[in-house]
PDB file of N, CA and C in Angstrom:
ATOM      1  N   MET A   1     -16.135  -1.873-164.228  1.00 36.00           N
ATOM      2  CA  MET A   1     -15.055  -2.310-163.347  1.00 36.00           C
ATOM      3  C   MET A   1     -14.166  -3.274-164.071  1.00 36.00           C
ATOM      4  N   SER A   2     -12.904  -3.211-163.805  1.00 45.00           N
ATOM      5  CA  SER A   2     -11.846  -4.020-164.449  1.00 45.00           C
ATOM      6  C   SER A   2     -11.909  -5.410-163.871  1.00 45.00           C
ATOM      7  N   ARG A   3     -11.465  -6.268-164.599  1.00 65.00           N
ATOM      8  CA  ARG A   3     -11.558  -7.660-164.215  1.00 65.00           C
ATOM      9  C   ARG A   3     -10.789  -7.901-162.928  1.00 65.00           C
ATOM     10  N   LEU A   4     -11.353  -8.621-161.929  1.00 73.00           N
ATOM     11  CA  LEU A   4     -10.789  -8.844-160.604  1.00 73.00           C
ATOM     12  C   LEU A   4      -9.466  -9.827-160.700  1.00 73.00           C
ATOM     13  N   VAL A   5     -10.000 -10.915-161.463  1.00 83.00           N
ATOM     14  CA  VAL A   5      -8.932 -11.957-161.696  1.00 83.00           C
ATOM     15  C   VAL A   5      -8.841 -12.393-163.166  1.00 83.00           C
ATOM     16  N   ARG A   6      -7.654 -12.585-163.613  1.00 80.00           N
ATOM     17  CA  ARG A   6      -7.533 -13.007-165.101  1.00 80.00           C
ATOM     18  C   ARG A   6      -7.537 -14.554-165.067  1.00 80.00           C
ATOM     19  N   GLU A   7      -7.715 -14.985-166.264  1.00 71.00           N
ATOM     20  CA  GLU A   7      -7.750 -16.536-166.426  1.00 71.00           C
ATOM     21  C   GLU A   7      -6.417 -17.050-166.012  1.00 71.00           C
ATOM     22  N   GLY A   8      -6.341 -18.193-165.196  1.00 87.00           N
ATOM     23  CA  GLY A   8      -5.176 -18.752-164.668  1.00 87.00           C
ATOM     24  C   GLY A   8      -4.645 -18.198-163.393  1.00 87.00           C
ATOM     25  N   GLU A   9      -5.171 -17.034-162.956  1.00 93.00           N
ATOM     26  CA  GLU A   9      -4.588 -16.597-161.560  1.00 93.00           C
ATOM     27  C   GLU A   9      -5.061 -17.229-160.368  1.00 93.00           C
ATOM     28  N   LEU A  10      -6.070 -18.082-160.394  1.00 95.00           N
ATOM     29  CA  LEU A  10      -6.461 -18.840-159.278  1.00 95.00           C
ATOM     30  C   LEU A  10      -5.606 -20.122-159.308  1.00 95.00           C
ATOM     31  N   ARG A  11      -4.480 -19.936-158.681  1.00 94.00           N
ATOM     32  CA  ARG A  11      -3.531 -21.093-158.795  1.00 94.00           C
ATOM     33  C   ARG A  11      -3.108 -21.682-157.483  1.00 94.00           C
ATOM     34  N   ALA A  12      -3.495 -21.041-156.306  1.00 95.00           N
ATOM     35  CA  ALA A  12      -3.180 -21.660-155.049  1.00 95.00           C
ATOM     36  C   ALA A  12      -4.328 -22.561-154.595  1.00 95.00           C
ATOM     37  N   ARG A  13      -4.041 -23.715-154.394  1.00 97.00           N
ATOM     38  CA  ARG A  13      -5.090 -24.754-153.877  1.00 97.00           C
ATOM     39  C   ARG A  13      -5.121 -24.524-152.378  1.00 97.00           C
ATOM     40  N   ALA A  14      -6.451 -24.385-151.858  1.00 98.00           N
ATOM     41  CA  ALA A  14      -6.671 -24.142-150.484  1.00 98.00           C
ATOM     42  C   ALA A  14      -7.821 -25.007-149.934  1.00 98.00           C
ATOM     43  N   LEU A  15      -7.876 -25.425-148.755  1.00 98.00           N
ATOM     44  CA  LEU A  15      -8.844 -26.242-148.068  1.00 98.00           C
ATOM     45  C   LEU A  15      -9.756 -25.233-147.514  1.00 98.00           C
ATOM     46  N   LEU A  16     -10.943 -25.058-147.640  1.00 99.00           N
ATOM     47  CA  LEU A  16     -11.968 -24.365-146.895  1.00 99.00           C
ATOM     48  C   LEU A  16     -12.427 -25.115-145.826  1.00 99.00           C
ATOM     49  N   GLU A  17     -12.345 -24.566-144.408  1.00 98.00           N
ATOM     50  CA  GLU A  17     -12.704 -25.291-143.428  1.00 98.00           C
ATOM     51  C   GLU A  17     -13.560 -24.528-142.521  1.00 98.00           C
ATOM     52  N   ALA A  18     -14.551 -25.200-141.851  1.00 98.00           N
ATOM     53  CA  ALA A  18     -15.558 -24.601-140.838  1.00 98.00           C
ATOM     54  C   ALA A  18     -15.284 -25.215-139.461  1.00 98.00           C
ATOM     55  N   PRO A  19     -15.517 -24.280-138.584  1.00 97.00           N
ATOM     56  CA  PRO A  19     -15.389 -24.735-137.022  1.00 97.00           C
ATOM     57  C   PRO A  19     -16.572 -25.514-136.677  1.00 97.00           C
ATOM     58  N   VAL A  20     -16.257 -26.530-135.953  1.00 96.00           N
ATOM     59  CA  VAL A  20     -17.294 -27.373-135.322  1.00 96.00           C
ATOM     60  C   VAL A  20     -16.930 -27.613-133.902  1.00 96.00           C
ATOM     61  N   ASP A  21     -17.862 -27.166-133.017  1.00 93.00           N
ATOM     62  CA  ASP A  21     -17.614 -27.434-131.494  1.00 93.00           C
ATOM     63  C   ASP A  21     -17.953 -28.876-131.129  1.00 93.00           C
ATOM     64  N   SER A  22     -17.035 -29.525-130.500  1.00 90.00           N
ATOM     65  CA  SER A  22     -17.335 -30.918-130.145  1.00 90.00           C
ATOM     66  C   SER A  22     -16.843 -31.147-128.656  1.00 90.00           C
ATOM     67  N   VAL A  23     -17.235 -32.318-128.163  1.00 89.00           N
ATOM     68  CA  VAL A  23     -16.886 -32.646-126.712  1.00 89.00           C
ATOM     69  C   VAL A  23     -15.871 -33.741-126.845  1.00 89.00           C
ATOM     70  N   ASP A  24     -14.720 -33.570-126.075  1.00 88.00           N
ATOM     71  CA  ASP A  24     -13.701 -34.604-125.999  1.00 88.00           C
ATOM     72  C   ASP A  24     -14.022 -35.608-124.856  1.00 88.00           C
ATOM     73  N   ASP A  25     -13.060 -36.554-124.748  1.00 89.00           N
ATOM     74  CA  ASP A  25     -13.333 -37.770-123.833  1.00 89.00           C
ATOM     75  C   ASP A  25     -13.534 -37.290-122.452  1.00 89.00           C
ATOM     76  N   ALA A  26     -12.841 -36.089-122.200  1.00 89.00           N
ATOM     77  CA  ALA A  26     -13.010 -35.620-120.743  1.00 89.00           C
ATOM     78  C   ALA A  26     -14.131 -34.824-120.452  1.00 89.00           C
ATOM     79  N   GLY A  27     -15.012 -34.578-121.531  1.00 88.00           N
ATOM     80  CA  GLY A  27     -16.197 -33.749-121.422  1.00 88.00           C
ATOM     81  C   GLY A  27     -15.987 -32.346-121.652  1.00 88.00           C
ATOM     82  N   SER A  28     -14.863 -31.985-122.103  1.00 91.00           N
ATOM     83  CA  SER A  28     -14.405 -30.512-122.381  1.00 91.00           C
ATOM     84  C   SER A  28     -14.871 -30.159-123.836  1.00 91.00           C
ATOM     85  N   LEU A  29     -15.303 -28.910-123.952  1.00 92.00           N
ATOM     86  CA  LEU A  29     -15.585 -28.405-125.286  1.00 92.00           C
ATOM     87  C   LEU A  29     -14.392 -28.068-126.102  1.00 92.00           C
ATOM     88  N   VAL A  30     -14.198 -28.606-127.268  1.00 93.00           N
ATOM     89  CA  VAL A  30     -13.204 -28.300-128.214  1.00 93.00           C
ATOM     90  C   VAL A  30     -13.472 -27.973-129.354  1.00 93.00           C
ATOM     91  N   ARG A  31     -12.827 -27.211-130.169  1.00 92.00           N
ATOM     92  CA  ARG A  31     -13.145 -26.681-131.580  1.00 92.00           C
ATOM     93  C   ARG A  31     -12.227 -27.465-132.507  1.00 92.00           C
ATOM     94  N   VAL A  32     -12.951 -28.128-133.436  1.00 94.00           N
ATOM     95  CA  VAL A  32     -12.241 -28.907-134.456  1.00 94.00           C
ATOM     96  C   VAL A  32     -12.619 -28.352-135.784  1.00 94.00           C
ATOM     97  N   TRP A  33     -11.723 -28.470-136.834  1.00 96.00           N
ATOM     98  CA  TRP A  33     -12.068 -27.793-138.029  1.00 96.00           C
ATOM     99  C   TRP A  33     -12.445 -28.955-139.156  1.00 96.00           C
ATOM    100  N   GLN A  34     -13.703 -28.741-139.773  1.00 97.00           N
ATOM    101  CA  GLN A  34     -14.224 -29.659-140.668  1.00 97.00           C
ATOM    102  C   GLN A  34     -13.935 -29.176-142.044  1.00 97.00           C
ATOM    103  N   PRO A  35     -13.339 -30.055-142.971  1.00 98.00           N
ATOM    104  CA  PRO A  35     -13.136 -29.599-144.315  1.00 98.00           C
ATOM    105  C   PRO A  35     -14.505 -29.541-144.957  1.00 98.00           C
ATOM    106  N   ILE A  36     -14.607 -28.262-145.879  1.00 98.00           N
ATOM    107  CA  ILE A  36     -15.780 -28.097-146.593  1.00 98.00           C
ATOM    108  C   ILE A  36     -15.480 -28.399-148.039  1.00 98.00           C
ATOM    109  N   ALA A  37     -14.511 -27.796-148.623  1.00 98.00           N
ATOM    110  CA  ALA A  37     -14.277 -27.920-150.014  1.00 98.00           C
ATOM    111  C   ALA A  37     -12.833 -27.645-150.154  1.00 98.00           C
ATOM    112  N   SER A  38     -12.235 -28.117-151.301  1.00 98.00           N
ATOM    113  CA  SER A  38     -10.942 -27.785-151.736  1.00 98.00           C
ATOM    114  C   SER A  38     -11.150 -26.760-153.038  1.00 98.00           C
ATOM    115  N   VAL A  39     -10.620 -25.565-152.847  1.00 98.00           N
ATOM    116  CA  VAL A  39     -10.852 -24.557-153.936  1.00 98.00           C
ATOM    117  C   VAL A  39      -9.521 -23.843-154.378  1.00 98.00           C
ATOM    118  N   TRP A  40      -9.661 -23.301-155.710  1.00 97.00           N
ATOM    119  CA  TRP A  40      -8.580 -22.678-156.315  1.00 97.00           C
ATOM    120  C   TRP A  40      -8.635 -21.224-155.746  1.00 97.00           C
ATOM    121  N   THR A  41      -7.606 -20.507-155.485  1.00 97.00           N
ATOM    122  CA  THR A  41      -7.588 -19.226-154.932  1.00 97.00           C
ATOM    123  C   THR A  41      -6.480 -18.366-155.365  1.00 97.00           C
ATOM    124  N   LYS A  42      -6.514 -17.166-155.246  1.00 96.00           N
ATOM    125  CA  LYS A  42      -5.422 -16.145-155.483  1.00 96.00           C
ATOM    126  C   LYS A  42      -5.182 -15.517-154.126  1.00 96.00           C
ATOM    127  N   ILE A  43      -3.972 -15.684-153.582  1.00 96.00           N
ATOM    128  CA  ILE A  43      -3.664 -15.136-152.316  1.00 96.00           C
ATOM    129  C   ILE A  43      -2.660 -13.942-152.431  1.00 96.00           C
ATOM    130  N   ALA A  44      -3.147 -12.748-151.871  1.00 95.00           N
ATOM    131  CA  ALA A  44      -2.291 -11.603-151.979  1.00 95.00           C
ATOM    132  C   ALA A  44      -2.076 -10.979-150.615  1.00 95.00           C
ATOM    133  N   PRO A  45      -0.860 -10.937-150.118  1.00 94.00           N
ATOM    134  CA  PRO A  45      -0.539 -10.127-148.876  1.00 94.00           C
ATOM    135  C   PRO A  45      -0.911  -8.705-149.013  1.00 94.00           C
ATOM    136  N   ARG A  46      -1.634  -8.096-148.094  1.00 94.00           N
ATOM    137  CA  ARG A  46      -1.890  -6.567-148.233  1.00 94.00           C
ATOM    138  C   ARG A  46      -1.282  -5.726-147.204  1.00 94.00           C
ATOM    139  N   ARG A  47      -1.115  -6.212-145.973  1.00 94.00           N
ATOM    140  CA  ARG A  47      -0.310  -5.460-145.061  1.00 94.00           C
ATOM    141  C   ARG A  47       0.137  -6.299-143.927  1.00 94.00           C
ATOM    142  N   GLY A  48       1.179  -5.945-143.072  1.00 91.00           N
ATOM    143  CA  GLY A  48       1.556  -6.453-141.991  1.00 91.00           C
ATOM    144  C   GLY A  48       1.678  -5.564-140.776  1.00 91.00           C
ATOM    145  N   ALA A  49       1.639  -6.096-139.563  1.00 90.00           N
ATOM    146  CA  ALA A  49       1.742  -5.102-138.455  1.00 90.00           C
ATOM    147  C   ALA A  49       2.147  -6.054-137.164  1.00 90.00           C
ATOM    148  N   GLU A  50       2.656  -5.295-136.083  1.00 88.00           N
ATOM    149  CA  GLU A  50       3.006  -5.827-134.973  1.00 88.00           C
ATOM    150  C   GLU A  50       1.908  -5.517-133.894  1.00 88.00           C
ATOM    151  N   VAL A  51       1.305  -6.485-133.263  1.00 83.00           N
ATOM    152  CA  VAL A  51       0.348  -6.190-132.222  1.00 83.00           C
ATOM    153  C   VAL A  51       0.691  -6.877-130.930  1.00 83.00           C
ATOM    154  N   PHE A  52       0.138  -6.474-129.875  1.00 83.00           N
ATOM    155  CA  PHE A  52       0.396  -7.116-128.561  1.00 83.00           C
ATOM    156  C   PHE A  52      -0.951  -7.837-128.185  1.00 83.00           C
ATOM    157  N   VAL A  53      -0.956  -9.167-127.940  1.00 79.00           N
ATOM    158  CA  VAL A  53      -1.970 -10.048-127.740  1.00 79.00           C
ATOM    159  C   VAL A  53      -1.570 -10.783-126.325  1.00 79.00           C
ATOM    160  N   ALA A  54      -2.368 -10.405-125.283  1.00 83.00           N
ATOM    161  CA  ALA A  54      -2.311 -10.986-123.941  1.00 83.00           C
ATOM    162  C   ALA A  54      -0.707 -10.785-123.455  1.00 83.00           C
ATOM    163  N   GLY A  55      -0.270  -9.446-123.703  1.00 86.00           N
ATOM    164  CA  GLY A  55       1.003  -9.133-123.227  1.00 86.00           C
ATOM    165  C   GLY A  55       2.210  -9.635-124.151  1.00 86.00           C
ATOM    166  N   GLU A  56       1.896 -10.343-125.153  1.00 84.00           N
ATOM    167  CA  GLU A  56       2.994 -10.845-126.032  1.00 84.00           C
ATOM    168  C   GLU A  56       2.866 -10.217-127.481  1.00 84.00           C
ATOM    169  N   GLN A  57       4.072  -9.930-127.958  1.00 87.00           N
ATOM    170  CA  GLN A  57       4.083  -9.339-129.251  1.00 87.00           C
ATOM    171  C   GLN A  57       3.982 -10.406-130.355  1.00 87.00           C
ATOM    172  N   GLU A  58       3.076 -10.117-131.333  1.00 86.00           N
ATOM    173  CA  GLU A  58       2.887 -10.950-132.478  1.00 86.00           C
ATOM    174  C   GLU A  58       2.804 -10.220-133.711  1.00 86.00           C
ATOM    175  N   SER A  59       3.019 -11.029-134.818  1.00 91.00           N
ATOM    176  CA  SER A  59       2.976 -10.349-136.180  1.00 91.00           C
ATOM    177  C   SER A  59       1.594 -10.791-136.740  1.00 91.00           C
ATOM    178  N   VAL A  60       0.986  -9.825-137.359  1.00 92.00           N
ATOM    179  CA  VAL A  60      -0.328 -10.149-138.172  1.00 92.00           C
ATOM    180  C   VAL A  60      -0.152  -9.745-139.548  1.00 92.00           C
ATOM    181  N   LEU A  61      -0.508 -10.565-140.374  1.00 93.00           N
ATOM    182  CA  LEU A  61      -0.351 -10.504-141.934  1.00 93.00           C
ATOM    183  C   LEU A  61      -1.852 -10.394-142.419  1.00 93.00           C
ATOM    184  N   THR A  62      -2.313  -9.369-143.016  1.00 96.00           N
ATOM    185  CA  THR A  62      -3.574  -9.345-143.576  1.00 96.00           C
ATOM    186  C   THR A  62      -3.492  -9.732-145.100  1.00 96.00           C
ATOM    187  N   SER A  63      -4.209 -10.638-145.427  1.00 96.00           N
ATOM    188  CA  SER A  63      -4.117 -11.153-146.904  1.00 96.00           C
ATOM    189  C   SER A  63      -5.561 -11.074-147.483  1.00 96.00           C
ATOM    190  N   GLU A  64      -5.572 -10.851-148.850  1.00 97.00           N
ATOM    191  CA  GLU A  64      -6.772 -10.961-149.603  1.00 97.00           C
ATOM    192  C   GLU A  64      -6.782 -12.235-150.433  1.00 97.00           C
ATOM    193  N   VAL A  65      -7.797 -12.946-150.099  1.00 97.00           N
ATOM    194  CA  VAL A  65      -7.943 -14.340-150.889  1.00 97.00           C
ATOM    195  C   VAL A  65      -9.176 -14.292-151.757  1.00 97.00           C
ATOM    196  N   VAL A  66      -8.980 -14.302-153.100  1.00 96.00           N
ATOM    197  CA  VAL A  66     -10.018 -14.347-154.109  1.00 96.00           C
ATOM    198  C   VAL A  66     -10.247 -15.898-154.517  1.00 96.00           C
ATOM    199  N   MET A  67     -11.493 -16.130-154.600  1.00 96.00           N
ATOM    200  CA  MET A  67     -11.993 -17.463-155.021  1.00 96.00           C
ATOM    201  C   MET A  67     -13.144 -17.407-155.792  1.00 96.00           C
ATOM    202  N   ARG A  68     -13.650 -18.404-156.571  1.00 95.00           N
ATOM    203  CA  ARG A  68     -14.922 -18.420-157.249  1.00 95.00           C
ATOM    204  C   ARG A  68     -16.059 -18.328-156.235  1.00 95.00           C
ATOM    205  N   TRP A  69     -17.056 -17.611-156.644  1.00 95.00           N
ATOM    206  CA  TRP A  69     -18.144 -17.229-155.721  1.00 95.00           C
ATOM    207  C   TRP A  69     -18.815 -18.557-155.219  1.00 95.00           C
ATOM    208  N   ARG A  70     -19.116 -18.559-153.955  1.00 96.00           N
ATOM    209  CA  ARG A  70     -20.026 -19.578-153.425  1.00 96.00           C
ATOM    210  C   ARG A  70     -20.760 -18.949-152.355  1.00 96.00           C
ATOM    211  N   PRO A  71     -22.019 -19.469-152.042  1.00 96.00           N
ATOM    212  CA  PRO A  71     -22.837 -18.714-150.994  1.00 96.00           C
ATOM    213  C   PRO A  71     -22.604 -19.048-149.614  1.00 96.00           C
ATOM    214  N   ASP A  72     -21.838 -20.086-149.306  1.00 96.00           N
ATOM    215  CA  ASP A  72     -21.654 -20.481-147.921  1.00 96.00           C
ATOM    216  C   ASP A  72     -20.429 -20.050-147.221  1.00 96.00           C
ATOM    217  N   VAL A  73     -19.737 -19.089-147.710  1.00 97.00           N
ATOM    218  CA  VAL A  73     -18.440 -18.715-147.001  1.00 97.00           C
ATOM    219  C   VAL A  73     -18.612 -17.438-146.185  1.00 97.00           C
ATOM    220  N   ALA A  74     -18.221 -17.620-144.990  1.00 94.00           N
ATOM    221  CA  ALA A  74     -18.293 -16.437-144.027  1.00 94.00           C
ATOM    222  C   ALA A  74     -17.336 -16.673-142.778  1.00 94.00           C
ATOM    223  N   SER A  75     -17.149 -15.601-142.097  1.00 94.00           N
ATOM    224  CA  SER A  75     -16.367 -15.669-140.789  1.00 94.00           C
ATOM    225  C   SER A  75     -17.280 -16.537-139.996  1.00 94.00           C
ATOM    226  N   PRO A  76     -16.733 -17.444-139.198  1.00 94.00           N
ATOM    227  CA  PRO A  76     -15.321 -17.763-138.809  1.00 94.00           C
ATOM    228  C   PRO A  76     -14.707 -18.884-139.507  1.00 94.00           C
ATOM    229  N   MET A  77     -15.113 -19.127-140.785  1.00 98.00           N
ATOM    230  CA  MET A  77     -14.263 -20.218-141.598  1.00 98.00           C
ATOM    231  C   MET A  77     -12.940 -19.695-141.831  1.00 98.00           C
ATOM    232  N   ARG A  78     -12.203 -20.680-142.337  1.00 98.00           N
ATOM    233  CA  ARG A  78     -10.726 -20.462-142.558  1.00 98.00           C
ATOM    234  C   ARG A  78     -10.394 -21.209-143.804  1.00 98.00           C
ATOM    235  N   PHE A  79      -9.159 -20.675-144.440  1.00 98.00           N
ATOM    236  CA  PHE A  79      -8.402 -21.396-145.392  1.00 98.00           C
ATOM    237  C   PHE A  79      -7.241 -22.080-144.822  1.00 98.00           C
ATOM    238  N   ARG A  80      -7.018 -23.426-145.282  1.00 97.00           N
ATOM    239  CA  ARG A  80      -5.717 -24.014-144.865  1.00 97.00           C
ATOM    240  C   ARG A  80      -4.899 -24.147-146.221  1.00 97.00           C
ATOM    241  N   VAL A  81      -3.773 -23.613-146.143  1.00 96.00           N
ATOM    242  CA  VAL A  81      -2.871 -23.686-147.266  1.00 96.00           C
ATOM    243  C   VAL A  81      -1.505 -24.331-146.749  1.00 96.00           C
ATOM    244  N   GLY A  82      -1.325 -25.589-146.928  1.00 94.00           N
ATOM    245  CA  GLY A  82      -0.163 -26.137-146.370  1.00 94.00           C
ATOM    246  C   GLY A  82      -0.156 -26.032-144.801  1.00 94.00           C
ATOM    247  N   ALA A  83       0.790 -25.677-144.175  1.00 93.00           N
ATOM    248  CA  ALA A  83       0.839 -25.374-142.744  1.00 93.00           C
ATOM    249  C   ALA A  83       0.181 -24.126-142.250  1.00 93.00           C
ATOM    250  N   ARG A  84      -0.249 -23.184-143.243  1.00 93.00           N
ATOM    251  CA  ARG A  84      -0.711 -22.048-142.960  1.00 93.00           C
ATOM    252  C   ARG A  84      -2.393 -22.064-142.784  1.00 93.00           C
ATOM    253  N   ALA A  85      -2.813 -21.304-141.737  1.00 96.00           N
ATOM    254  CA  ALA A  85      -4.221 -21.157-141.568  1.00 96.00           C
ATOM    255  C   ALA A  85      -4.515 -19.707-141.680  1.00 96.00           C
ATOM    256  N   LEU A  86      -5.517 -19.502-142.505  1.00 97.00           N
ATOM    257  CA  LEU A  86      -5.910 -18.067-142.753  1.00 97.00           C
ATOM    258  C   LEU A  86      -7.270 -17.970-142.358  1.00 97.00           C
ATOM    259  N   PRO A  87      -7.705 -17.458-141.123  1.00 97.00           N
ATOM    260  CA  PRO A  87      -8.982 -17.162-140.672  1.00 97.00           C
ATOM    261  C   PRO A  87      -9.593 -16.088-141.521  1.00 97.00           C
ATOM    262  N   ILE A  88     -10.963 -16.326-141.910  1.00 98.00           N
ATOM    263  CA  ILE A  88     -11.722 -15.325-142.698  1.00 98.00           C
ATOM    264  C   ILE A  88     -12.279 -14.249-141.643  1.00 98.00           C
ATOM    265  N   ARG A  89     -11.991 -13.142-142.012  1.00 97.00           N
ATOM    266  CA  ARG A  89     -12.565 -11.903-141.073  1.00 97.00           C
ATOM    267  C   ARG A  89     -13.811 -11.359-141.783  1.00 97.00           C
ATOM    268  N   ALA A  90     -13.798 -11.303-143.269  1.00 97.00           N
ATOM    269  CA  ALA A  90     -14.853 -10.759-143.915  1.00 97.00           C
ATOM    270  C   ALA A  90     -14.765 -11.402-145.321  1.00 97.00           C
ATOM    271  N   ALA A  91     -16.047 -11.502-145.934  1.00 97.00           N
ATOM    272  CA  ALA A  91     -16.247 -11.985-147.209  1.00 97.00           C
ATOM    273  C   ALA A  91     -17.195 -11.356-148.042  1.00 97.00           C
ATOM    274  N   PHE A  92     -16.945 -10.957-149.220  1.00 96.00           N
ATOM    275  CA  PHE A  92     -17.908 -10.198-149.993  1.00 96.00           C
ATOM    276  C   PHE A  92     -17.725 -10.243-151.516  1.00 96.00           C
ATOM    277  N   ASP A  93     -18.908 -10.190-152.232  1.00 95.00           N
ATOM    278  CA  ASP A  93     -18.846 -10.159-153.697  1.00 95.00           C
ATOM    279  C   ASP A  93     -18.499  -8.817-154.199  1.00 95.00           C
ATOM    280  N   PRO A  94     -17.250  -8.458-154.800  1.00 92.00           N
ATOM    281  CA  PRO A  94     -16.898  -7.173-155.236  1.00 92.00           C
ATOM    282  C   PRO A  94     -17.690  -6.523-156.268  1.00 92.00           C
ATOM    283  N   ASP A  95     -18.278  -7.257-157.090  1.00 90.00           N
ATOM    284  CA  ASP A  95     -19.010  -6.576-158.168  1.00 90.00           C
ATOM    285  C   ASP A  95     -20.564  -6.844-158.209  1.00 90.00           C
ATOM    286  N   GLY A  96     -21.014  -7.674-157.304  1.00 92.00           N
ATOM    287  CA  GLY A  96     -22.414  -8.181-157.332  1.00 92.00           C
ATOM    288  C   GLY A  96     -22.758  -9.150-158.390  1.00 92.00           C
ATOM    289  N   GLN A  97     -21.862  -9.600-159.064  1.00 92.00           N
ATOM    290  CA  GLN A  97     -22.138 -10.607-160.181  1.00 92.00           C
ATOM    291  C   GLN A  97     -22.056 -12.140-159.909  1.00 92.00           C
ATOM    292  N   ARG A  98     -21.699 -12.378-158.599  1.00 94.00           N
ATOM    293  CA  ARG A  98     -21.592 -13.643-158.143  1.00 94.00           C
ATOM    294  C   ARG A  98     -20.553 -14.577-158.997  1.00 94.00           C
ATOM    295  N   ARG A  99     -19.586 -13.899-159.391  1.00 92.00           N
ATOM    296  CA  ARG A  99     -18.410 -14.572-160.056  1.00 92.00           C
ATOM    297  C   ARG A  99     -17.249 -14.894-159.159  1.00 92.00           C
ATOM    298  N   PHE A 100     -16.967 -13.955-158.362  1.00 94.00           N
ATOM    299  CA  PHE A 100     -15.865 -14.110-157.440  1.00 94.00           C
ATOM    300  C   PHE A 100     -16.256 -13.640-156.031  1.00 94.00           C
ATOM    301  N   LEU A 101     -15.539 -14.203-155.044  1.00 96.00           N
ATOM    302  CA  LEU A 101     -15.666 -13.770-153.695  1.00 96.00           C
ATOM    303  C   LEU A 101     -14.190 -13.363-153.154  1.00 96.00           C
ATOM    304  N   VAL A 102     -14.315 -12.136-152.465  1.00 96.00           N
ATOM    305  CA  VAL A 102     -13.112 -11.766-151.870  1.00 96.00           C
ATOM    306  C   VAL A 102     -13.055 -11.962-150.373  1.00 96.00           C
ATOM    307  N   CYS A 103     -12.152 -12.598-149.866  1.00 98.00           N
ATOM    308  CA  CYS A 103     -12.087 -12.828-148.328  1.00 98.00           C
ATOM    309  C   CYS A 103     -10.856 -12.122-147.740  1.00 98.00           C
ATOM    310  N   ILE A 104     -11.065 -11.448-146.748  1.00 98.00           N
ATOM    311  CA  ILE A 104      -9.995 -10.706-145.988  1.00 98.00           C
ATOM    312  C   ILE A 104      -9.686 -11.520-144.823  1.00 98.00           C
ATOM    313  N   CYS A 105      -8.435 -11.978-144.761  1.00 98.00           N
ATOM    314  CA  CYS A 105      -7.978 -12.936-143.794  1.00 98.00           C
ATOM    315  C   CYS A 105      -6.883 -12.498-142.882  1.00 98.00           C
ATOM    316  N   GLU A 106      -6.795 -12.838-141.684  1.00 94.00           N
ATOM    317  CA  GLU A 106      -5.725 -12.304-140.824  1.00 94.00           C
ATOM    318  C   GLU A 106      -5.012 -13.603-140.187  1.00 94.00           C
ATOM    319  N   GLU A 107      -3.706 -13.534-140.452  1.00 92.00           N
ATOM    320  CA  GLU A 107      -2.804 -14.680-139.973  1.00 92.00           C
ATOM    321  C   GLU A 107      -1.809 -14.266-138.984  1.00 92.00           C
ATOM    322  N   PHE A 108      -1.810 -14.851-137.865  1.00 86.00           N
ATOM    323  CA  PHE A 108      -0.941 -14.527-136.719  1.00 86.00           C
ATOM    324  C   PHE A 108       0.246 -15.346-136.570  1.00 86.00           C
ATOM    325  N   ALA A 109       1.465 -14.778-136.149  1.00 81.00           N
ATOM    326  CA  ALA A 109       2.570 -15.556-136.024  1.00 81.00           C
ATOM    327  C   ALA A 109       3.375 -14.908-134.723  1.00 81.00           C
ATOM    328  N   ALA A 110       3.865 -15.650-133.892  1.00 62.00           N
ATOM    329  CA  ALA A 110       4.477 -15.324-132.692  1.00 62.00           C
ATOM    330  C   ALA A 110       5.827 -14.778-133.123  1.00 62.00           C
TER     331      ALA A 110
END
């Protein structure tokens, strides 16, 4: 297998976040995002599409995010890159060597 990432290609700093369900002051269940780690990534858009969600048209961008391998990354975690939130839909080790982790992310925009 050819190299997935070359030296220096993990250039985008991203915050890895995990969802935590909490109760607010009114007693309602709310989801907050807890920072797990700051990681170096390579983010590459793969495809875009228009979809209808609850009767509204939205754009969805599917991106591939490559990072160094770690055992605790899975859906429904997300990456935060500036104002962008990239929810993880799938995460896998592409060559079984535990060197890199490829995450498929979907980003929605109205």
